[in-house]
Amino acid sequence: MKLKGMVVMALACAMVFSLVTFGEAAKYEFKLGHAVSDQHPYHLGAQKFKEIVEKETNGEIEISLFPNNQLGTGERDLLEGLQLGTVDLYVGSTGPMGGFEKRFMMFDFPFLFKDKAQAYAVLDGKIGQYVMGLLDRIGITGLAWYENGFRHFTNSKRPVNSPEDVKGLKLRTMENKIHMALWRAMGADPTPMAWGEVFTALQQGTVDGQENPVPIIFVQKVYEVQKHLALTGHVFSPAMIAIAKAKFDALPEGHKEIIRKAAQESALFQREQITKMESEQVAKLKELGMEVTTPDVTPFREATKAVYDEFKSELGDDAKLLDEILSGK
């Protein structure tokens, strides 16, 4: 009887174990990709996001980070990966997004934001949330606004203090028609190119210069192939953490909420990191031999005014939102 009881007990335990095993929540493994170095604030924000999500879901969601274009050849490629399902999560600038959804173009206009405080207020407010929500219709779910920072200009030919100094320079840009138009308005020759190709192009002289925020110029070692940095701040470059809509929709509601909250918390952290880095890195770039100028931006602003006339109509009825941002200055 004692042996029989032990057998019954063993069978009961086995059944309970089996029920627990098959009743466990599904485990989700996500790949997060971005285009730059693991020293960039994008990666720091992604690490914070990963840390929060994995902790709050007790490991039911695992996130692997892939910096340096490991999942694609550039940000446009990564965004297409979100749509195709080859990339689960994206951190990067909104520069290529105007090619997917035109309303994102409103953030690409030159000298739109006077400072970061205004940019944050717009992005975190009704305009930013509205524009982010437009991604759902193209298979992407925006989670939170990160930051890429104000864009500046580097080149290998000469110091830049006015639009006249830009004339004739061949400049790498993103595949973004507003960015291209603003440089064309100053007499430069804009050349769209995936980020993964840029360093070699600068090194070989295929292009004379490029434009990006300071952290990218620093962590991607642009100073090794560019002598001159002009702090023009011609465009504030928003960034975003986003997820493939199909992957997000398949998650339990509790996990969706954790992901959204983690994205918001990591965004605040990422913004703090990039702001801290910017001032430190300008000083380091000078130490590394870059000649840094801080030109009066008024002539640059005047030279690029026509860009508004050229592209504003493409926003359709939402052009009024651009006017609303401009009136906030």
Short mmCIF file of C-alpha atoms in Angstrom, two decimals:
data_model
loop_
_atom_site.label_atom_id
_atom_site.label_comp_id
_atom_site.label_asym_id
_atom_site.label_seq_id
_atom_site.Cartn_x
_atom_site.Cartn_y
_atom_site.Cartn_z
CA MET A 1 0.00 0.00 0.00
CA LYS A 2 2.81 2.33 0.83
CA LEU A 3 4.45 1.63 -2.55
CA LYS A 4 1.14 2.09 -4.34
CA GLY A 5 0.69 5.43 -2.60
CA MET A 6 4.12 6.55 -3.67
CA VAL A 7 3.36 5.60 -7.28
CA VAL A 8 0.09 7.54 -7.20
CA MET A 9 1.89 10.52 -5.69
CA ALA A 10 4.59 10.36 -8.38
CA LEU A 11 2.00 10.21 -11.15
CA ALA A 12 0.13 13.15 -9.64
CA CYS A 13 3.35 15.20 -9.47
CA ALA A 14 4.14 14.32 -13.06
CA MET A 15 0.71 15.49 -14.16
CA VAL A 16 1.06 18.76 -12.25
CA PHE A 17 4.52 19.30 -13.76
CA SER A 18 3.11 18.61 -17.20
CA LEU A 19 0.29 21.10 -16.71
CA VAL A 20 2.69 23.76 -15.48
CA THR A 21 5.04 23.16 -18.39
CA PHE A 22 2.33 23.39 -21.03
CA GLY A 23 0.61 26.25 -19.25
CA GLU A 24 3.65 28.53 -19.28
CA ALA A 25 3.33 31.81 -21.18
CA ALA A 26 4.85 31.94 -24.64
CA LYS A 27 8.34 33.35 -24.92
CA TYR A 28 8.95 36.15 -27.44
CA GLU A 29 12.36 36.81 -28.96
CA PHE A 30 12.78 40.16 -30.69
CA LYS A 31 15.62 41.57 -32.78
CA LEU A 32 16.24 45.31 -32.45
CA GLY A 33 18.36 46.96 -35.12
CA HIS A 34 19.92 50.37 -35.64
CA ALA A 35 22.45 51.83 -38.05
CA VAL A 36 25.20 53.23 -35.82
CA SER A 37 27.84 52.29 -33.25
CA ASP A 38 27.07 50.70 -29.91
CA GLN A 39 28.62 53.83 -28.35
CA HIS A 40 25.86 56.04 -29.75
CA PRO A 41 22.91 57.19 -27.59
CA TYR A 42 20.58 55.11 -29.79
CA HIS A 43 22.23 52.01 -28.42
CA LEU A 44 22.19 53.30 -24.84
CA GLY A 45 18.46 53.92 -25.16
CA ALA A 46 17.94 50.48 -26.68
CA GLN A 47 19.86 48.88 -23.81
CA LYS A 48 17.65 50.67 -21.28
CA PHE A 49 14.53 49.54 -23.17
CA LYS A 50 15.76 45.93 -23.26
CA GLU A 51 16.60 45.99 -19.56
CA ILE A 52 13.14 47.26 -18.54
CA VAL A 53 11.15 44.97 -20.83
CA GLU A 54 13.02 41.82 -19.86
CA LYS A 55 12.74 42.63 -16.17
CA GLU A 56 9.06 43.56 -16.22
CA THR A 57 8.06 40.50 -18.28
CA ASN A 58 10.17 38.17 -16.12
CA GLY A 59 12.12 37.16 -19.21
CA GLU A 60 9.07 36.25 -21.28
CA ILE A 61 10.28 38.78 -23.82
CA GLU A 62 13.95 38.68 -24.82
CA ILE A 63 15.46 41.42 -26.94
CA SER A 64 18.72 41.07 -28.88
CA LEU A 65 20.44 44.27 -30.01
CA PHE A 66 22.05 44.60 -33.44
CA PRO A 67 23.96 47.89 -33.92
CA ASN A 68 26.07 48.98 -36.91
CA ASN A 69 23.66 47.97 -39.67
CA GLN A 70 23.86 44.27 -38.82
CA LEU A 71 20.23 43.84 -39.87
CA GLY A 72 20.30 46.12 -42.92
CA THR A 73 22.33 48.56 -45.01
CA GLY A 74 20.82 51.73 -43.54
CA GLU A 75 17.79 53.15 -41.80
CA ARG A 76 15.51 52.86 -44.82
CA ASP A 77 16.47 49.21 -45.13
CA LEU A 78 15.75 48.63 -41.44
CA LEU A 79 12.32 50.26 -41.76
CA GLU A 80 11.52 48.03 -44.72
CA GLY A 81 12.62 45.13 -42.51
CA LEU A 82 9.95 46.12 -39.97
CA GLN A 83 7.35 45.88 -42.71
CA LEU A 84 8.66 42.57 -44.02
CA GLY A 85 9.09 40.98 -40.60
CA THR A 86 12.87 40.56 -40.81
CA VAL A 87 13.38 43.24 -38.13
CA ASP A 88 11.22 43.38 -34.99
CA LEU A 89 12.27 46.68 -33.42
CA TYR A 90 13.90 49.79 -34.85
CA VAL A 91 15.74 52.71 -33.30
CA GLY A 92 16.73 55.49 -35.66
CA SER A 93 16.01 58.87 -37.16
CA THR A 94 12.76 59.78 -38.87
CA GLY A 95 14.67 61.10 -41.89
CA PRO A 96 13.77 58.17 -44.18
CA MET A 97 10.16 57.96 -42.93
CA GLY A 98 8.93 60.68 -45.27
CA GLY A 99 9.42 58.15 -48.06
CA PHE A 100 6.87 55.87 -46.35
CA GLU A 101 4.44 58.46 -44.96
CA LYS A 102 4.60 62.04 -46.26
CA ARG A 103 3.47 63.71 -43.06
CA PHE A 104 6.83 62.83 -41.46
CA MET A 105 8.35 65.34 -43.86
CA MET A 106 7.12 68.18 -41.67
CA PHE A 107 9.96 67.52 -39.22
CA ASP A 108 12.60 67.77 -41.97
CA PHE A 109 12.12 71.45 -42.82
CA PRO A 110 15.19 73.61 -42.15
CA PHE A 111 15.38 75.68 -38.95
CA LEU A 112 11.92 74.50 -37.87
CA PHE A 113 12.69 74.27 -34.15
CA LYS A 114 14.50 77.01 -32.28
CA ASP A 115 15.73 74.65 -29.54
CA LYS A 116 15.31 71.19 -28.04
CA ALA A 117 12.64 72.30 -25.59
CA GLN A 118 10.36 73.31 -28.45
CA ALA A 119 11.10 70.10 -30.35
CA TYR A 120 10.27 67.96 -27.31
CA ALA A 121 7.03 69.87 -26.70
CA VAL A 122 5.89 69.28 -30.28
CA LEU A 123 6.94 65.62 -30.47
CA ASP A 124 5.48 64.71 -27.08
CA GLY A 125 2.34 66.77 -27.74
CA LYS A 126 -0.65 66.26 -30.01
CA ILE A 127 1.23 66.87 -33.29
CA GLY A 128 3.94 64.33 -32.53
CA GLN A 129 1.49 61.71 -31.32
CA TYR A 130 -0.70 62.21 -34.38
CA VAL A 131 2.20 61.81 -36.80
CA MET A 132 3.55 58.77 -34.93
CA GLY A 133 0.12 57.14 -35.16
CA LEU A 134 0.19 57.39 -38.96
CA LEU A 135 2.79 54.61 -39.06
CA ASP A 136 0.17 52.00 -38.15
CA ARG A 137 -1.23 52.10 -41.68
CA ILE A 138 2.14 51.02 -43.14
CA GLY A 139 2.72 48.12 -40.77
CA ILE A 140 4.82 49.92 -38.14
CA THR A 141 3.87 50.92 -34.59
CA GLY A 142 5.69 53.90 -33.14
CA LEU A 143 6.43 53.56 -29.43
CA ALA A 144 8.27 56.73 -28.33
CA TRP A 145 10.23 59.69 -29.63
CA TYR A 146 13.98 59.37 -29.20
CA GLU A 147 16.36 62.08 -30.38
CA ASN A 148 19.10 62.27 -32.98
CA GLY A 149 19.87 65.95 -32.28
CA PHE A 150 20.52 69.04 -34.36
CA ARG A 151 22.32 68.27 -37.60
CA HIS A 152 25.64 69.94 -38.45
CA PHE A 153 27.93 69.94 -41.46
CA THR A 154 31.42 68.51 -41.96
CA ASN A 155 33.67 68.63 -45.00
CA SER A 156 37.26 68.05 -46.06
CA LYS A 157 37.75 71.19 -48.17
CA ARG A 158 37.32 74.40 -46.18
CA PRO A 159 35.79 76.07 -43.09
CA VAL A 160 32.12 76.94 -43.49
CA ASN A 161 30.89 80.27 -42.13
CA SER A 162 28.24 81.19 -44.72
CA PRO A 163 26.13 79.57 -47.46
CA GLU A 164 28.72 80.81 -49.96
CA ASP A 165 31.26 78.43 -48.42
CA VAL A 166 28.98 75.47 -49.19
CA LYS A 167 28.74 76.14 -52.94
CA GLY A 168 30.17 73.43 -55.14
CA LEU A 169 30.70 70.88 -52.37
CA LYS A 170 29.49 67.34 -52.99
CA LEU A 171 27.59 66.38 -49.86
CA ARG A 172 26.24 63.05 -48.68
CA THR A 173 22.64 63.24 -47.45
CA MET A 174 20.03 60.73 -46.46
CA GLU A 175 17.51 59.70 -49.09
CA ASN A 176 15.33 62.62 -48.06
CA LYS A 177 14.18 65.12 -50.65
CA ILE A 178 13.83 68.04 -48.22
CA HIS A 179 17.37 67.53 -46.92
CA MET A 180 18.61 67.37 -50.49
CA ALA A 181 16.68 70.50 -51.47
CA LEU A 182 18.03 72.60 -48.59
CA TRP A 183 21.62 71.87 -49.62
CA ARG A 184 20.84 72.42 -53.26
CA ALA A 185 19.40 75.81 -52.29
CA MET A 186 22.84 76.75 -50.95
CA GLY A 187 24.64 75.60 -54.08
CA ALA A 188 25.89 72.22 -52.85
CA ASP A 189 25.60 68.96 -54.76
CA PRO A 190 23.61 66.59 -52.48
CA THR A 191 24.22 62.87 -52.98
CA PRO A 192 21.92 60.41 -51.16
CA MET A 193 23.79 57.43 -49.77
CA ALA A 194 23.18 54.67 -47.21
CA TRP A 195 25.08 55.34 -43.98
CA GLY A 196 27.06 52.13 -44.23
CA GLU A 197 28.77 53.47 -47.37
CA VAL A 198 29.56 56.96 -46.10
CA PHE A 199 32.91 56.56 -44.32
CA THR A 200 34.52 54.94 -47.36
CA ALA A 201 33.02 57.58 -49.65
CA LEU A 202 34.49 60.34 -47.47
CA GLN A 203 37.81 58.55 -47.25
CA GLN A 204 38.07 58.11 -51.01
CA GLY A 205 36.83 61.61 -51.83
CA THR A 206 33.70 60.39 -53.58
CA VAL A 207 31.91 63.06 -51.56
CA ASP A 208 33.40 66.13 -49.88
CA GLY A 209 31.26 66.17 -46.78
CA GLN A 210 28.25 64.97 -44.85
CA GLU A 211 25.78 66.30 -42.28
CA ASN A 212 24.80 64.70 -39.00
CA PRO A 213 24.42 65.41 -35.28
CA VAL A 214 27.59 65.61 -33.20
CA PRO A 215 27.28 62.17 -31.52
CA ILE A 216 27.28 60.42 -34.91
CA ILE A 217 30.21 62.53 -36.12
CA PHE A 218 32.11 61.50 -32.98
CA VAL A 219 31.25 57.83 -32.43
CA GLN A 220 31.48 56.98 -36.14
CA LYS A 221 34.93 58.64 -36.25
CA VAL A 222 34.06 61.04 -39.06
CA TYR A 223 36.88 63.23 -37.72
CA GLU A 224 39.37 60.76 -39.21
CA VAL A 225 38.34 61.75 -42.75
CA GLN A 226 36.90 65.27 -42.29
CA LYS A 227 38.78 68.37 -41.16
CA HIS A 228 36.03 70.98 -40.83
CA LEU A 229 32.88 71.02 -38.68
CA ALA A 230 30.31 73.83 -38.93
CA LEU A 231 27.73 73.91 -36.13
CA THR A 232 24.84 74.99 -38.35
CA GLY A 233 22.02 73.14 -36.56
CA HIS A 234 20.08 73.36 -39.82
CA VAL A 235 17.63 70.56 -38.99
CA PHE A 236 16.53 69.04 -35.69
CA SER A 237 16.48 65.30 -36.29
CA PRO A 238 13.85 63.40 -34.32
CA ALA A 239 14.34 59.69 -33.77
CA MET A 240 12.02 56.92 -32.79
CA ILE A 241 11.79 53.50 -31.27
CA ALA A 242 9.27 51.48 -33.27
CA ILE A 243 8.08 47.89 -33.57
CA ALA A 244 6.67 45.78 -36.38
CA LYS A 245 2.90 46.18 -36.04
CA ALA A 246 2.18 42.50 -36.62
CA LYS A 247 4.59 41.51 -33.84
CA PHE A 248 3.14 44.10 -31.46
CA ASP A 249 -0.47 43.16 -32.19
CA ALA A 250 0.28 39.51 -31.41
CA LEU A 251 1.42 40.28 -27.87
CA PRO A 252 -0.79 39.95 -24.77
CA GLU A 253 -2.21 43.28 -23.62
CA GLY A 254 -0.07 43.29 -20.48
CA HIS A 255 3.11 42.90 -22.52
CA LYS A 256 2.02 45.68 -24.88
CA GLU A 257 1.65 48.03 -21.93
CA ILE A 258 5.08 47.08 -20.58
CA ILE A 259 6.66 47.75 -23.98
CA ARG A 260 4.99 51.16 -24.31
CA LYS A 261 6.04 52.23 -20.82
CA ALA A 262 9.58 50.93 -21.33
CA ALA A 263 9.82 52.86 -24.59
CA GLN A 264 8.76 56.10 -22.89
CA GLU A 265 11.15 55.60 -19.98
CA SER A 266 14.05 54.72 -22.27
CA ALA A 267 13.31 57.77 -24.44
CA LEU A 268 13.80 60.13 -21.50
CA PHE A 269 17.05 58.37 -20.67
CA GLN A 270 18.24 58.48 -24.29
CA ARG A 271 17.57 62.22 -24.58
CA GLU A 272 19.54 62.88 -21.41
CA GLN A 273 22.47 60.88 -22.75
CA ILE A 274 22.59 62.60 -26.12
CA THR A 275 22.40 66.08 -24.61
CA LYS A 276 25.23 65.26 -22.21
CA MET A 277 27.38 63.83 -24.99
CA GLU A 278 26.97 66.71 -27.43
CA SER A 279 28.81 69.39 -25.47
CA GLU A 280 31.53 66.98 -24.34
CA GLN A 281 32.08 65.66 -27.85
CA VAL A 282 32.45 69.06 -29.53
CA ALA A 283 35.38 69.72 -27.20
CA LYS A 284 36.84 66.27 -27.96
CA LEU A 285 36.49 66.82 -31.70
CA LYS A 286 38.55 69.99 -31.38
CA GLU A 287 41.19 68.05 -29.45
CA LEU A 288 41.20 65.47 -32.23
CA GLY A 289 42.08 68.14 -34.76
CA MET A 290 38.77 69.24 -36.25
CA GLU A 291 38.41 72.93 -37.00
CA VAL A 292 35.03 73.91 -35.55
CA THR A 293 33.11 77.02 -36.59
CA THR A 294 29.85 78.40 -35.23
CA PRO A 295 28.40 80.47 -38.07
CA ASP A 296 25.56 82.96 -37.83
CA VAL A 297 22.62 80.85 -39.02
CA THR A 298 20.57 83.82 -40.30
CA PRO A 299 22.02 83.67 -43.85
CA PHE A 300 21.51 79.89 -43.90
CA ARG A 301 17.89 80.33 -42.83
CA GLU A 302 17.31 82.94 -45.55
CA ALA A 303 18.97 80.78 -48.20
CA THR A 304 16.70 77.83 -47.46
CA LYS A 305 13.34 79.58 -47.15
CA ALA A 306 12.30 78.43 -50.62
CA VAL A 307 12.30 74.83 -49.38
CA TYR A 308 9.07 75.58 -47.50
CA ASP A 309 7.40 76.85 -50.66
CA GLU A 310 8.58 73.81 -52.60
CA PHE A 311 7.40 71.06 -50.26
CA LYS A 312 4.78 72.41 -47.87
CA SER A 313 1.92 71.53 -50.21
CA GLU A 314 2.91 67.85 -50.08
CA LEU A 315 1.62 67.73 -46.50
CA GLY A 316 -1.92 68.32 -47.77
CA ASP A 317 -4.40 69.46 -45.13
CA ASP A 318 -1.78 68.77 -42.46
CA ALA A 319 0.31 71.70 -43.70
CA LYS A 320 -1.56 73.61 -41.01
CA LEU A 321 0.38 71.61 -38.42
CA LEU A 322 3.62 72.94 -39.87
CA ASP A 323 2.22 76.47 -39.53
CA GLU A 324 1.31 75.68 -35.93
CA ILE A 325 4.88 74.63 -35.17
CA LEU A 326 6.29 77.73 -36.85
CA SER A 327 3.93 80.04 -34.98
CA GLY A 328 5.24 78.63 -31.70
CA LYS A 329 8.60 80.34 -32.18
#
